[in-house]
Structure formats: C-alpha cells, structure tokens
Coordinates of C-alpha atoms in Angstrom, one line a residue:
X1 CA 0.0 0.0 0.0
X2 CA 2.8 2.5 0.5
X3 CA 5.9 3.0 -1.3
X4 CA 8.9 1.3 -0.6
X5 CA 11.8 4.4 1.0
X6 CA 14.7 1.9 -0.3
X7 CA 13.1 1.6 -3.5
X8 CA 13.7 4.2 -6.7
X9 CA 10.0 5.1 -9.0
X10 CA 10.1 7.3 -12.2
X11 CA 7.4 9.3 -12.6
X12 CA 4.0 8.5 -14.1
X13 CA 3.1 9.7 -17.0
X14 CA 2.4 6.9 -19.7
X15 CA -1.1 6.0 -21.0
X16 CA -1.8 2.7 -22.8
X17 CA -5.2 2.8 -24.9
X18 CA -8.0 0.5 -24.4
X19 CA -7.3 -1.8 -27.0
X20 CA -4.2 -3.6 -26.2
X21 CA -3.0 -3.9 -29.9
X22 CA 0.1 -2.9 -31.1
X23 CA -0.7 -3.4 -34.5
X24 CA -3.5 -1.4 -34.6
X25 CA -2.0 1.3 -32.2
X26 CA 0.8 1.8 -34.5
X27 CA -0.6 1.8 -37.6
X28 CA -3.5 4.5 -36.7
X29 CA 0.0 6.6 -35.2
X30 CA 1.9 6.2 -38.7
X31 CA -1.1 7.3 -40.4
X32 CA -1.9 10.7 -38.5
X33 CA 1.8 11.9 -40.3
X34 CA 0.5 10.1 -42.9
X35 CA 1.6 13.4 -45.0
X36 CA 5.0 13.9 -44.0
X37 CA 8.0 12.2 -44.8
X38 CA 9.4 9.3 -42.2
X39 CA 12.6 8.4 -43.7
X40 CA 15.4 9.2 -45.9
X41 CA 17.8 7.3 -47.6
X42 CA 20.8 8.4 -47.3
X43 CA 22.9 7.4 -49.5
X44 CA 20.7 7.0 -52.3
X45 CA 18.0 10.1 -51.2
X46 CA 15.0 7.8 -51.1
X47 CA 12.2 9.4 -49.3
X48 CA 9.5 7.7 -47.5
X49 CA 6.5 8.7 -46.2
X50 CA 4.6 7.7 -43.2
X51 CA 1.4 7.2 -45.8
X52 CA 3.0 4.5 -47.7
X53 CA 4.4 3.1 -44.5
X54 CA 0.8 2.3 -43.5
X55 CA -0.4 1.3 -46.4
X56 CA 2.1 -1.0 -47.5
X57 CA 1.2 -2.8 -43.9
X58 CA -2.1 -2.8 -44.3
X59 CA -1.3 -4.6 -48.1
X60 CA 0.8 -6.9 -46.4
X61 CA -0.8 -8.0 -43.6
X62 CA -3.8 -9.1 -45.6
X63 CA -1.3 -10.9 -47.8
X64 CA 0.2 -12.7 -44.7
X65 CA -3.3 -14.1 -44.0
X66 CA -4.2 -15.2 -47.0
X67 CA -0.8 -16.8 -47.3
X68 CA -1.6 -18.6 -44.2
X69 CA -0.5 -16.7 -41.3
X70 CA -2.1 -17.0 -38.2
X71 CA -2.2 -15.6 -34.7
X72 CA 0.8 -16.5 -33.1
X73 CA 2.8 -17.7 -36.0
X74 CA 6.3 -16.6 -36.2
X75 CA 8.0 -14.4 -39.0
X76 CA 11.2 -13.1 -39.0
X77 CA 12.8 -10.9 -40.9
X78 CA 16.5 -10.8 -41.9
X79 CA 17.3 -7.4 -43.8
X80 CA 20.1 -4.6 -43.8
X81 CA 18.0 -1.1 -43.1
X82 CA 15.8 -0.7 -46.0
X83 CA 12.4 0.9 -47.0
X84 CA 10.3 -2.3 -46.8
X85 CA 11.6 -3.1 -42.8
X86 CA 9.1 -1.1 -41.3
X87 CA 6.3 -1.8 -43.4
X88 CA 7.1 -5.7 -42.4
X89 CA 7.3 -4.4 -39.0
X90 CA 3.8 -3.5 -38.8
X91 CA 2.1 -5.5 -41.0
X92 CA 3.5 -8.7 -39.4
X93 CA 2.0 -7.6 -36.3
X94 CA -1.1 -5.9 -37.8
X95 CA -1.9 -9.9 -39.1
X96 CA -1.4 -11.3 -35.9
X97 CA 2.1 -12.7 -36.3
X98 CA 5.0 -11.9 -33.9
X99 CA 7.9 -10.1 -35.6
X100 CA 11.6 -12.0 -34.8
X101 CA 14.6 -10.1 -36.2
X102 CA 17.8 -12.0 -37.3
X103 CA 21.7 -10.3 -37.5
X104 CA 22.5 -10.5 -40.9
X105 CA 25.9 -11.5 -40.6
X106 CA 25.0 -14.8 -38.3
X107 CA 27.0 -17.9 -39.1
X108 CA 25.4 -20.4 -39.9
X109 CA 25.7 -22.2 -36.4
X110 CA 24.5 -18.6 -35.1
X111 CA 21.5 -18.6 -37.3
X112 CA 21.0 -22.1 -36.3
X113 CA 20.4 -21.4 -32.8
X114 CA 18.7 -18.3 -33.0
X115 CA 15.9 -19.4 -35.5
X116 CA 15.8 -23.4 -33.3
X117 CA 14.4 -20.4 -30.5
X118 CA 11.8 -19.1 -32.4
X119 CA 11.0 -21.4 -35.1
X120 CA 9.8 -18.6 -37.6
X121 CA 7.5 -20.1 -40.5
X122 CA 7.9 -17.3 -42.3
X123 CA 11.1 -15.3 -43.6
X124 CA 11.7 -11.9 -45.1
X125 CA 15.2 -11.1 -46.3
X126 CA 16.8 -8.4 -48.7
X127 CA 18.7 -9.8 -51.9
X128 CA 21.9 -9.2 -49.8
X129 CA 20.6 -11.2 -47.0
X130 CA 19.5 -14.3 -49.0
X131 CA 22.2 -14.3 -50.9
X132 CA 24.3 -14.6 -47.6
X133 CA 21.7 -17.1 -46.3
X134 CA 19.5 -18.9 -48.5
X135 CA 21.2 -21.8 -48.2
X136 CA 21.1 -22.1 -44.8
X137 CA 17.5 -21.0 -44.7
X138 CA 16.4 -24.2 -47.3
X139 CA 18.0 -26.5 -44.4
X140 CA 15.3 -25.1 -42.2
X141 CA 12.0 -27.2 -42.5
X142 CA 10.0 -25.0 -40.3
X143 CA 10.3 -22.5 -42.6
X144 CA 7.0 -22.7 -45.0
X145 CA 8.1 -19.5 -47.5
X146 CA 10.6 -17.0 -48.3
X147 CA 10.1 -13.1 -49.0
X148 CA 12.5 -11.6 -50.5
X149 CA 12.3 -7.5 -51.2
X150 CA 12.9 -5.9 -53.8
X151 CA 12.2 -6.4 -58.2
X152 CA 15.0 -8.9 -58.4
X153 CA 13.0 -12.4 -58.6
X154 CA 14.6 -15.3 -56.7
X155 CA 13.6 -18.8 -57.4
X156 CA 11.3 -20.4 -54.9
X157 CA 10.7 -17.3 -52.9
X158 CA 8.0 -14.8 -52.8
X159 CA 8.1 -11.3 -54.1
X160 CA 7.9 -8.5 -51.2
X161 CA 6.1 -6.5 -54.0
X162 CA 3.8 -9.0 -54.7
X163 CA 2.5 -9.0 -51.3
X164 CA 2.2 -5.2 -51.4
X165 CA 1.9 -3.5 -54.3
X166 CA -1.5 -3.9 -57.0
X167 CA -1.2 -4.1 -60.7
X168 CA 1.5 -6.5 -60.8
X169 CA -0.2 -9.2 -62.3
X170 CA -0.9 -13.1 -62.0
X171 CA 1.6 -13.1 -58.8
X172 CA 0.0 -9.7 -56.9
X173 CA -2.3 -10.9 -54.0
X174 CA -4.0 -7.8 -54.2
X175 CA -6.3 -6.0 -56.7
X176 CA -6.2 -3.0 -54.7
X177 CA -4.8 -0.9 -51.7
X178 CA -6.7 -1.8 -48.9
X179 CA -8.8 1.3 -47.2
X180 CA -7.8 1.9 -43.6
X181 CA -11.5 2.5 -42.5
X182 CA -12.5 -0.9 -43.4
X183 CA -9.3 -2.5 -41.4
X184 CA -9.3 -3.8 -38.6
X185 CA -5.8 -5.4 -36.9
X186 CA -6.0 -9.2 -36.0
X187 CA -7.9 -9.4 -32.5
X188 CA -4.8 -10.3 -29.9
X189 CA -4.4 -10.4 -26.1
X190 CA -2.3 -8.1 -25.8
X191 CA -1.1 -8.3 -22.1
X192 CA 0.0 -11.9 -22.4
X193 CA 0.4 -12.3 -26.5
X194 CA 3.9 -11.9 -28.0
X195 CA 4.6 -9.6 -30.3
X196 CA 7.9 -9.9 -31.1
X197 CA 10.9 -12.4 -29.9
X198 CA 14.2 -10.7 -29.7
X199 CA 17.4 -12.0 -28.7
X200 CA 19.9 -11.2 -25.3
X201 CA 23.1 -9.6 -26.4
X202 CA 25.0 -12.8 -26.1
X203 CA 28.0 -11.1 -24.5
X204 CA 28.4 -13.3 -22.1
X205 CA 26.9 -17.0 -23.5
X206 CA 24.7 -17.5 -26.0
X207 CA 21.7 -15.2 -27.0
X208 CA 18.1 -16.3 -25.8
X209 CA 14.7 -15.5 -27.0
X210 CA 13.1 -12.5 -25.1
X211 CA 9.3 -12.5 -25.8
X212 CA 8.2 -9.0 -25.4
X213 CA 4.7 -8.5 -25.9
X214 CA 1.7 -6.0 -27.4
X215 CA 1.6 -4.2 -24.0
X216 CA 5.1 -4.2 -23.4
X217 CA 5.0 -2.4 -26.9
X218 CA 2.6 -0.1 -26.2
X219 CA 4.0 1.1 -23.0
X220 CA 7.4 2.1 -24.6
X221 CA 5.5 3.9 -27.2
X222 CA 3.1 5.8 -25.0
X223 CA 5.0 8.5 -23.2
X224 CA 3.3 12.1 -22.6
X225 CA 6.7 13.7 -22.5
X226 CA 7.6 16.5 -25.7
X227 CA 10.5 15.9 -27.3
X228 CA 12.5 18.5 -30.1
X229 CA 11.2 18.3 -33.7
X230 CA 15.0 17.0 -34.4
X231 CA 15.8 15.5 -37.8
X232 CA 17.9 12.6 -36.3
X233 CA 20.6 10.5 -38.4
X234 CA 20.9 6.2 -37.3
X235 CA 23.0 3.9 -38.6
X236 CA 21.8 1.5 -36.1
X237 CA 21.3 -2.3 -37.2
X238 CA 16.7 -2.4 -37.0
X239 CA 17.4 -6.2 -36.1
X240 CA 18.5 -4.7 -32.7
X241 CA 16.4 -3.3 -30.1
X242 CA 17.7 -0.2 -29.9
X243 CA 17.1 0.3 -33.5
X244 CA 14.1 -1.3 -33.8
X245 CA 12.3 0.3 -30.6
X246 CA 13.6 3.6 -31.0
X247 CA 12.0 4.2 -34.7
X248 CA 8.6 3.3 -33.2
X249 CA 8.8 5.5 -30.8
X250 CA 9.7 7.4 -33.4
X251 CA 7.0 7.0 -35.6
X252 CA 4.1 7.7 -33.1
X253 CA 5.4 11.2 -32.5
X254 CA 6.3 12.1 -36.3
X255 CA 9.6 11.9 -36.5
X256 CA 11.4 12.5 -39.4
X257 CA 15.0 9.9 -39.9
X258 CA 17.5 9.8 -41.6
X259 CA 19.4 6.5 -42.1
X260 CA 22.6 4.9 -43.6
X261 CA 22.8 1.2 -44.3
X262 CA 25.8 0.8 -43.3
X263 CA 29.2 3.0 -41.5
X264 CA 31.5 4.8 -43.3
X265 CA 32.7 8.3 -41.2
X266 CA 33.0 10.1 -44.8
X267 CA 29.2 9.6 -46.0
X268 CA 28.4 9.6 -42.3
X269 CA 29.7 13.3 -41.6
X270 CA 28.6 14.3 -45.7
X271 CA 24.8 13.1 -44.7
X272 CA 25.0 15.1 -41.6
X273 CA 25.7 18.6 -43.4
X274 CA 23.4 17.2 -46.2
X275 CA 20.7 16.9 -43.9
X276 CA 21.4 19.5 -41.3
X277 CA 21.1 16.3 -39.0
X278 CA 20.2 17.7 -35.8
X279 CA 20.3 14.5 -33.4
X280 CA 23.0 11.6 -34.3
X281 CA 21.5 8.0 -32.6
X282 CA 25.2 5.8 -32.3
X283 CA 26.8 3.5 -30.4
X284 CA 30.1 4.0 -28.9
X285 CA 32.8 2.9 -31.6
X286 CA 30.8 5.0 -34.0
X287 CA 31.4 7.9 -31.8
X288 CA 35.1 6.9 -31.2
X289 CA 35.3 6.8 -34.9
X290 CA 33.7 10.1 -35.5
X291 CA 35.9 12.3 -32.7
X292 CA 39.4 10.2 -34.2
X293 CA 38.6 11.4 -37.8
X294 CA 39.3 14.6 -39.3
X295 CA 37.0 15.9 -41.7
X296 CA 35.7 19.5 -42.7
X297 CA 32.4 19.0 -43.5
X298 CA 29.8 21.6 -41.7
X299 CA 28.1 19.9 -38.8
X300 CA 27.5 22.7 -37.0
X301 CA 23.8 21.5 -37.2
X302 CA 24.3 18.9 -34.4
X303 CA 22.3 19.6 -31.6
X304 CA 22.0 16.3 -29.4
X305 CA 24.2 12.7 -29.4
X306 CA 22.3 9.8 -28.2
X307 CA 24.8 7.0 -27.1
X308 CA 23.4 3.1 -26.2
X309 CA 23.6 -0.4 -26.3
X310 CA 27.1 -0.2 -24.8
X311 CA 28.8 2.0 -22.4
X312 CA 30.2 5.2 -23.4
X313 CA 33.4 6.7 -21.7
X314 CA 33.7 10.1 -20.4
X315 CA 36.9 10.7 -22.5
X316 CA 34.7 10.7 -25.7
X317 CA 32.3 11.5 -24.4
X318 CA 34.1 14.8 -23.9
X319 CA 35.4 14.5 -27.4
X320 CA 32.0 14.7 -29.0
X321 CA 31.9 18.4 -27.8
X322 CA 35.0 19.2 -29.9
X323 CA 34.0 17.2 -33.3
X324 CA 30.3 19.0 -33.0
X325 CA 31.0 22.1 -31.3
X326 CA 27.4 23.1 -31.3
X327 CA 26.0 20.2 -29.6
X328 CA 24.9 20.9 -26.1
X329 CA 24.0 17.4 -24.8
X330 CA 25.5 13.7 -24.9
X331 CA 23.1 11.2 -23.7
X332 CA 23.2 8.0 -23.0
X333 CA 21.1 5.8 -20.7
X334 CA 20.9 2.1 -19.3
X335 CA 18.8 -0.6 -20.8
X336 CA 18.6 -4.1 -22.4
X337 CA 16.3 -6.1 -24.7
X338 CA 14.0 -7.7 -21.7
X339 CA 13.4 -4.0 -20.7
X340 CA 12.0 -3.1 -23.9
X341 CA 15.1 -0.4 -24.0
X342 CA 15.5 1.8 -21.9
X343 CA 15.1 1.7 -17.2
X344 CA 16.8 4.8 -17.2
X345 CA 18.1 8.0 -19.7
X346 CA 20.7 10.7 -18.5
X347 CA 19.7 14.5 -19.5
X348 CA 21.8 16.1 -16.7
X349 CA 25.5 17.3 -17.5
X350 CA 26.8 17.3 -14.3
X351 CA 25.8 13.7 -13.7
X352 CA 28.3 12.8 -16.3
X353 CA 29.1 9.2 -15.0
X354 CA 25.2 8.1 -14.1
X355 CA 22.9 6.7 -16.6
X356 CA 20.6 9.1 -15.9
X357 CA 17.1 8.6 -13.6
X358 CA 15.1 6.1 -13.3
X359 CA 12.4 5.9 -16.8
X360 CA 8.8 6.4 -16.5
X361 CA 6.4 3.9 -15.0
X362 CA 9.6 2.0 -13.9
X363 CA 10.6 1.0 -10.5
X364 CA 14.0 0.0 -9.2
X365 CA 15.4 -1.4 -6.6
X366 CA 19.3 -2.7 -5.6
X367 CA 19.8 -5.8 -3.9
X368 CA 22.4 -7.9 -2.0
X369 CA 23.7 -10.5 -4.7
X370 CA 23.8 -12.9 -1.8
X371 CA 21.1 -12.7 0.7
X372 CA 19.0 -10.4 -1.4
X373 CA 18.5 -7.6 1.0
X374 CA 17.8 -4.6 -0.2
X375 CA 20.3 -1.8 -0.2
X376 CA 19.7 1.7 0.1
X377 CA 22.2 4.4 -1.3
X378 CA 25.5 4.5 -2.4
X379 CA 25.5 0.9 -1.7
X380 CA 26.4 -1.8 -4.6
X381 CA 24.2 -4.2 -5.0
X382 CA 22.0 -6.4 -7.9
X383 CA 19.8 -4.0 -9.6
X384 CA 16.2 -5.1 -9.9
X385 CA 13.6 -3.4 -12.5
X386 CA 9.8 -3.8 -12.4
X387 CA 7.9 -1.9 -15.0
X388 CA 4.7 -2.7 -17.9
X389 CA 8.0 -2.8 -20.3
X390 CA 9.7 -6.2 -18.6
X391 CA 9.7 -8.5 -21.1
X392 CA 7.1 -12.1 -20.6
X393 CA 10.4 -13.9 -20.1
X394 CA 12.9 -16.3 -22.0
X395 CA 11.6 -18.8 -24.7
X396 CA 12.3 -21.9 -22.5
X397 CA 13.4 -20.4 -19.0
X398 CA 11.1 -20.8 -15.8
X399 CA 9.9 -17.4 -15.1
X400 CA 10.9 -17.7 -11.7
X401 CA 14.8 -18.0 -12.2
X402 CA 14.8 -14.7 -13.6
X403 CA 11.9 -13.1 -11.9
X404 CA 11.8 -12.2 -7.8
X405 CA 8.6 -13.1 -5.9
X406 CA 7.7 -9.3 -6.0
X407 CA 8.1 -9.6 -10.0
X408 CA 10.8 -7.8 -9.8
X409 CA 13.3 -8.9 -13.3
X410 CA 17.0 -9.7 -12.1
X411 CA 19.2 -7.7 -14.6
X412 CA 22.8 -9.3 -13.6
X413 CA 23.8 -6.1 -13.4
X414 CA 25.8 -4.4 -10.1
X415 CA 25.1 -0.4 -9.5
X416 CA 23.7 2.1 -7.1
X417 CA 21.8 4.7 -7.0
X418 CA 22.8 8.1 -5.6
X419 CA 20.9 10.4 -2.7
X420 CA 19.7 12.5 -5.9
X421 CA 18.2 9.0 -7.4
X422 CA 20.4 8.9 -10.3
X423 CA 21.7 5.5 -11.3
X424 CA 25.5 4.1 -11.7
X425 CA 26.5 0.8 -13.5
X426 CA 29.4 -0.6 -12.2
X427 CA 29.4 -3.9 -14.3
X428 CA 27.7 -7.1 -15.1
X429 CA 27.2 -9.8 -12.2
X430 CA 28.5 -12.6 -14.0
X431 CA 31.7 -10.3 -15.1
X432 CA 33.2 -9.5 -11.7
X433 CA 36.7 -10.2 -11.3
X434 CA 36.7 -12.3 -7.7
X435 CA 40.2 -11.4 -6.4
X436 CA 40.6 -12.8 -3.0
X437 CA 37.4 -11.4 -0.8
X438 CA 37.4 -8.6 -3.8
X439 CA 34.8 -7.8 -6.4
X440 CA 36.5 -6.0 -9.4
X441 CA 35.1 -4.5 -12.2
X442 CA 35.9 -4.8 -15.4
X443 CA 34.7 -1.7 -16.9
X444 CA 36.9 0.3 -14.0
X445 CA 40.5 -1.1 -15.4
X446 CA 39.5 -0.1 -19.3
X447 CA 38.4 3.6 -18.5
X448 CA 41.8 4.1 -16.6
X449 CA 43.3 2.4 -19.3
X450 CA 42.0 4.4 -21.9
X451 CA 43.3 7.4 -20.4
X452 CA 47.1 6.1 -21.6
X453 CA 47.9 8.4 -24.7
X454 CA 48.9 4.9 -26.2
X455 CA 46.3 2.7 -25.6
X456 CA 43.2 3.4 -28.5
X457 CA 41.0 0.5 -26.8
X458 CA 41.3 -2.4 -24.3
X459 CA 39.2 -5.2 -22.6
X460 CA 39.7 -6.7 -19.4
X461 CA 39.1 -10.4 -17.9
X462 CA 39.6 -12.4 -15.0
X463 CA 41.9 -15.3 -15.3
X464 CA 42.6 -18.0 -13.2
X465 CA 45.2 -17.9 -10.3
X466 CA 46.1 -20.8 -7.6
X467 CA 45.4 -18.3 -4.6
X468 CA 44.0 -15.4 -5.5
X469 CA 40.7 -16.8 -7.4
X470 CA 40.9 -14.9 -10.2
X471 CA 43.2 -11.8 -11.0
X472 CA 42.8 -9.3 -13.8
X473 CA 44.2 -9.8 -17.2
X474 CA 44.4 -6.9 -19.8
X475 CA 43.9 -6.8 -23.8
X476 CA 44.8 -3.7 -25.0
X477 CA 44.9 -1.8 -29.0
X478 CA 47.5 0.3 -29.0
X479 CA 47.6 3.6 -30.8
X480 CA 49.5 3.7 -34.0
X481 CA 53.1 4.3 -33.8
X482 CA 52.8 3.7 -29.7
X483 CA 55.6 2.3 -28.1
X484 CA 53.9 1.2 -24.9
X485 CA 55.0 -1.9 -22.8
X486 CA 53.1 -4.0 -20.6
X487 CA 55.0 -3.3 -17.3
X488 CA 54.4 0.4 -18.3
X489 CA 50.6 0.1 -18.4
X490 CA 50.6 -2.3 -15.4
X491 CA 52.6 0.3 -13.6
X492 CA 49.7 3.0 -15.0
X493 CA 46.9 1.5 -13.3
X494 CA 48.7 0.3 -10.1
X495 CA 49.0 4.5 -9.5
X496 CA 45.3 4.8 -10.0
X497 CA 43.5 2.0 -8.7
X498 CA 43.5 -0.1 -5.6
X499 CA 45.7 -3.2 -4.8
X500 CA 43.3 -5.6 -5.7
X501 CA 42.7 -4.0 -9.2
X502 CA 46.5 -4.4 -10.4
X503 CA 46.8 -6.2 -13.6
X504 CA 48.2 -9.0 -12.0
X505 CA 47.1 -11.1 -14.8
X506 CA 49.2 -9.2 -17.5
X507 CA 48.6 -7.0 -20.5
X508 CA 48.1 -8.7 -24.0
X509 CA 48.6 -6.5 -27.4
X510 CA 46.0 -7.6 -30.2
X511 CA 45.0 -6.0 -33.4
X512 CA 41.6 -5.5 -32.0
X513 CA 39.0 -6.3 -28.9
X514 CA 36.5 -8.1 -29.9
X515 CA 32.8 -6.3 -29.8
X516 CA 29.4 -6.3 -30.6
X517 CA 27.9 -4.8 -33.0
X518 CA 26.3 -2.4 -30.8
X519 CA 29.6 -2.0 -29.4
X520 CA 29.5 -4.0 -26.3
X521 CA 33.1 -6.0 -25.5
X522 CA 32.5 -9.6 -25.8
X523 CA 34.4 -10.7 -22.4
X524 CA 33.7 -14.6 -23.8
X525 CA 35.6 -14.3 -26.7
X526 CA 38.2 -12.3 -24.8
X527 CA 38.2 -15.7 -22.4
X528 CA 38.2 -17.9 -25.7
X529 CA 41.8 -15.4 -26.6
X530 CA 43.3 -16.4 -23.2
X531 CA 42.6 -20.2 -23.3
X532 CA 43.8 -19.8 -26.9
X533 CA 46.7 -18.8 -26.0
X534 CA 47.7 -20.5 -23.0
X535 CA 47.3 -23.4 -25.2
X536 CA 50.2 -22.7 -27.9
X537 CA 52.4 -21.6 -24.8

C-alpha cells in the first residue's frame, strides 16, 4: 500500500489505450503523419513517407493471411535497413504474427540457434541477406516461405512487392490498396500475446529469446513527454532493439529519420551537413570513430548525441563536444532487450558518469547479490527493474529463475543509485573479477586504461590464479606508432586503482578487442583469446 523508501520510482506519465494492440496502435500513429516524410535514404535520397508506410502494412498484412499466417505464428525478418523493414514491421503484427529479427551477418551455427528459439515459418530477407543465407534457410524445414524484397526475382521465394503493391499481375495478392476505415488489426491479447521475440546480447553466453509482448509495446511507445522536432541520423542495425524500438517510438510522435545502411565516417559526416542532421543516434565505436577522424564538412547542425547499447566513456564523451561544437548534450542511458530499452536515460550534465534517472512507469530497486536484502544508497548491490515494459520472459526459461517473488526482473547487473536517485553501473554480475574477498570490475580497469595516450581500446578479464581466485588480465589496442609496454601500463593503473585491481594477470597487445555490434566488449571471446593462448604456450 505505500511506497517502498529503499526503492527508486520514475514518474507516471504513460497512458496505454484501451485496445491492447500494437498493431492497430501503431498503424492509426503512422497514419496521422501520414503526410509527412518518415525516412530518408541516405545514401541514395530515397524518401518515404509515413502514408506509404501504413499502407504497404495494411497490403501486407492481408497478404500474410491469406498466405496462411495465423495468430501467433512466427515471422522473422533478416534485412540490412531498408524501406520495406518497417512496413514488415507493422504489417506482421497488424496480421497477428510476432515479428523475430535476425543479425545478418550470423553464421550459420548462429543462425542455427537463434531461428531453433523461435522457429519462424515465415522469412523476409533483402537480396543481400539471401544471398548470404539462403542456403542455410532451405535447411530449415519449419520455414513454409521466403520473402525476398525488392524487383529482383529469386527462385522459390515470394516477391515482397507482390504482397504489397497492386497491378502486378498473375503473382500480386491484391487487386487493390486496402482502405484503412475498413481495417481492422487481428484481435490479440495483448497483455499476455507476444509480439515480437528478440534476442539477449549474447556477450556473455549464448543469445536467448526475449518474448516482449503488445503491451510491453505499447508502454514504450506511449509516453506524454515533448521531445524536439530533431531531424535525427541512425546507422543503427533495426534487427536490434535499440534500433528497432527507437523508430517506433519514433514514428508515433512524427519523427522524421535519416538513415545509412551501413558506417562509413566520410558519408556519415557528408549526410549530416546534407541533412542539417540535428540529433545523431550511435553507439560508442561510431562515436570513437567520428571524434578520431578529421573531416571538414559543416556539422554545426548537431544539436544532441544519443549513445546506447554499450557504455560510453567520459573521455569521448568529452570528445564529442570538440567534433560538434554546437552540440549541447551527450546522452546515453541504461537498458537491455527484456526491458524493452531503456530503465533509465541521462539529461543532466553534471551527472556525467550516471545513466541518468530512473524511466517512466519503472521501478528499481538494488539488492544484495547474496542474501537479497535490499540496499539503500551509495551501496552496490544487484539492480532489480519492475515496470509494464519487462519482457514475458525467455523462450524456455522458468519465469521464476529470472523473476523475484515481487516480480521484480534480475538484470545481472551491479550499480547504485545516488541520494539524488540517479543510477551508476558498475558492471555485469557474472563479469566481476573475484580477487581474493574482492569484487573487481571490469569496466573500471578499461576507463583508466584508456586514459594512456597509447592505448586506442582495451578489454579486461579475469583469469585463473592458484590463490587469489581470479586476477585481472588486460587486452589492449595500441595507438599507431605507440611504443607502450606492458610493465608500463601495469605500472599505470597500479597509480590509480587499488591493490586488488592491479593487472596481475598481464597486459596482451591484439590488433583488435572483440565487440558487438552495438559495441559492447565480448568478455567470452576475450576468455576464448586467453585459453587460446595458453594453449600454444
């Protein structure tokens, strides 16, 4: 009945509708702008408007069902960013379906295991995505058809056009656009129904399927709070969430995007004075990229620099300021795919090394790893989110080993939050570095490493050691023409960080440390690199 004192609540101030469908919610959203243009190409100038978002949708969901598709059934899509995503997006859940979005650049083991979690029966892929997979796809005997997008026909799939567009002949499913007052989305329940199956990072095993459902959905998309008309510039993959639940965020409030299929810093800054990009979405080796490069295109235009997926260091961080000298905010905030993005966003400068407050309709809470008491603050602990965003849970994983009796989700994730309310990340549970009766922190040893003029990026582990447990072992990129040593960055930290954070483990030089796409370290392939090479020693 009354608030917990120990426990942190963001404000209130997000409004589902009465019909828990996000299909219909976000199609009657896309077609209010239905007038104004939603995205941009680019690198080829392709414009898009919010009007033919919707009502390619609508033409495709009513293809789905006739194809077959019913409430419930799987279909994923496996596409670079491209004009026909979103329409898929929508129309996939519009026909009942729930939307799984694959990495194109899986192996085939990776697409494997991903696809054995969903079990999609339908597929949608670009030509550069079946050509990468189709193969491996054909294997699959779940899979009933293929779409592929585009004109260019590819035998035994279906045309995306065909689905969508009229006047194309014997293979159109449609003789003409269907008329938004006489659709009506595919009747779900939307508390409990999935509406789309997304995948864990995989940093630190492999990636499981997060169901996330219609009202999980419709949460993120419903907040009350005004944001800047910015014109805003992603190169963000749409398979990931942060891609993929940002645009539709996006899309219920107008926004108008610009996007690159893929990263190169020359197009990159040319789009931005091109555009007069006001709000760059990235991740942080983008960024690092951007601040490293010189360049003398105009982007005075830059207003705002959302970081995510990974975290961002204050060193660039404070580097953004000097590569867009107009900008007036970084941002970056803490999330995760079973959150349906973001528990918390920072907006205040002087908080520089938070993640910002706690999101809206969101409560937190920081626990004792071990006995599960809960910690009030300044003091580390597990950090526990409850909101209408949590995700159902894992495809195949008992609620309750990831859920607290209070429903609380268990993020594996050590923080605090301050007397002000503002949360701090300190690192990932299963990443802690146990040195004796010590708890070290992985993230700690690379942001004093990456103050070394030499070092351009590192990653840190634990390795094994007879009597201390575990001590920490550094992999470190070194900036060009460096002629750093390893006793001389072991000697760097020991001046800057307790005893028990010494790099007792060594310092390794590699070409690269091994990431994400979204930019997060992957610490099990870093473990994979020491075993690796302990074995030809």
């Amino acid at each position: 009945m009354l608030k917990n004192p120990l426990y942190v609540y963001g404000p209130e101030d997000r409004y589902v509708p009465a019909k828990l469908n996000a299909g219909d919610f976000l199609l009657q959203k896309i077609w209010e702008h239905k007038e104004k243009v939603s995205m941009i190409n680019g690198a080829t100038d392709e414009k898009l408007t919010y009007g033919e978002i919707a009502q390619e949708a609508m033409n495709l969901a009513l293809s789905l069902v006739k194809l077959g598709v019913r409430r419930g059934d799987v279909v994923a899509i496996c596409s670079e960013n491209r004009r026909e995503y979103w329409s898929t997006v929508v129309g996939v859940i519009c026909a009942g379906g729930v939307v799984t979005t694959i990495n194109t650049i899986y192996t085939k083991d990776e697409l494997k295991h991903v696809m054995d979690i969903s079990k999609p029966k339908y597929v949608f892929c670009s030509p550069f995505s079946y050509k990468a997979q189709g193969k491996n796809f054909s294997t699959i005997q779940y899979i009933k058809k293929i779409i592929v997008f585009g004109e260019e026909k590819q035998k035994n799939t279906l045309s995306y056009n065909d689905l969508t567009i009229i006047g194309r002949g014997a293979n159109s499913m449609l003789k003409e656009n269907v008329n938004i007052d006489q659709f009506d989305a595919i009747e779900v329940m939307g508390q409990d129904d999935v509406a789309m199956i997304l995948y864990s990072s995989g940093t630190t095993g492999l990636p499981k399927g997060v169901m996330i459902t219609h009202l999980n959905i419709l949460t993120a998309c419903s907040s009350t709070m005004e944001t800047p008309d910015f014109v805003s510039l992603t190169i963000t993959p749409w398979y990931h969430t942060m891609g993929l639940i940002s645009h539709l965020i996006g899309f219920v409030k107008g926004k108008k995007t610009i996007y690159l299929p893929k990263f190169d810093v020359e197009q990159y800054l040319q789009t931005v004075e091109k555009y007069k990009v006001s709000q760059l979405t990235v991740v942080p080796p983008v960024l690092i990229a951007l601040c490293k490069t010189p360049s003398k295109h105009d982007v005075s235009s830059v207003m705002v620099v959302v970081s995510g997926a990974a975290p961002l260091h204050k060193e660039t961080a404070d580097g953004v300021f000097k590569r867009f000298p107009n900008a007036q905010a970084v941002l970056q905030g803490y999330g995760m795919t079973e959150c349906t993005l973001a528990v918390a966003i920072n907006v205040n400068p002087d908080k520089d090394s938070s993640v910002g407050q706690i999101n809206s309709n969101t409560v937190v809470k920081i626990v004792h790893p071990e006995t599960g008491k809960v910690l009030g603050p300044n003091q580390e602990g597990e950090i526990c989110v409850k909101s209408a965003m949590i995700m159902k849970g894992y495809i195949g994983k008992r609620k309750q080993d990831d859920f607290d009796e209070e429903g609380f989700f268990k993020t594996g994730d050590i923080g605090y939050y301050d007397e002000d309310k503002y949360l701090y990340i300190v690192d990932r549970l299963k990443e802690l570095i146990k040195y004796k009766a010590y708890q070290v922190a992985p993230a700690e040893l690379e942001a004093v490493l990456l103050k070394h003029a030499g070092v351009r990026d590192s990653g840190v582990v634990g390795v094994p050691h007879p009597s201390a447990g575990e001590v920490p072992l550094a992999f470190v990129v070194v900036q060009p023409d460096s002629k750093v040593t390893e006793a001389e960055l072991q000697q760097f930290v020991a001046e800057r960080l307790s005893n028990p954070k010494h790099l007792r483990g060594g310092v390794r030089f590699v070409e690269a440390i091994p990431k994400s796409l979204t930019g997060k370290i992957l610490r099990k392939d870093l473990r994979k690199m020491v075993k690796s090479t302990k074995s030809k020693l």
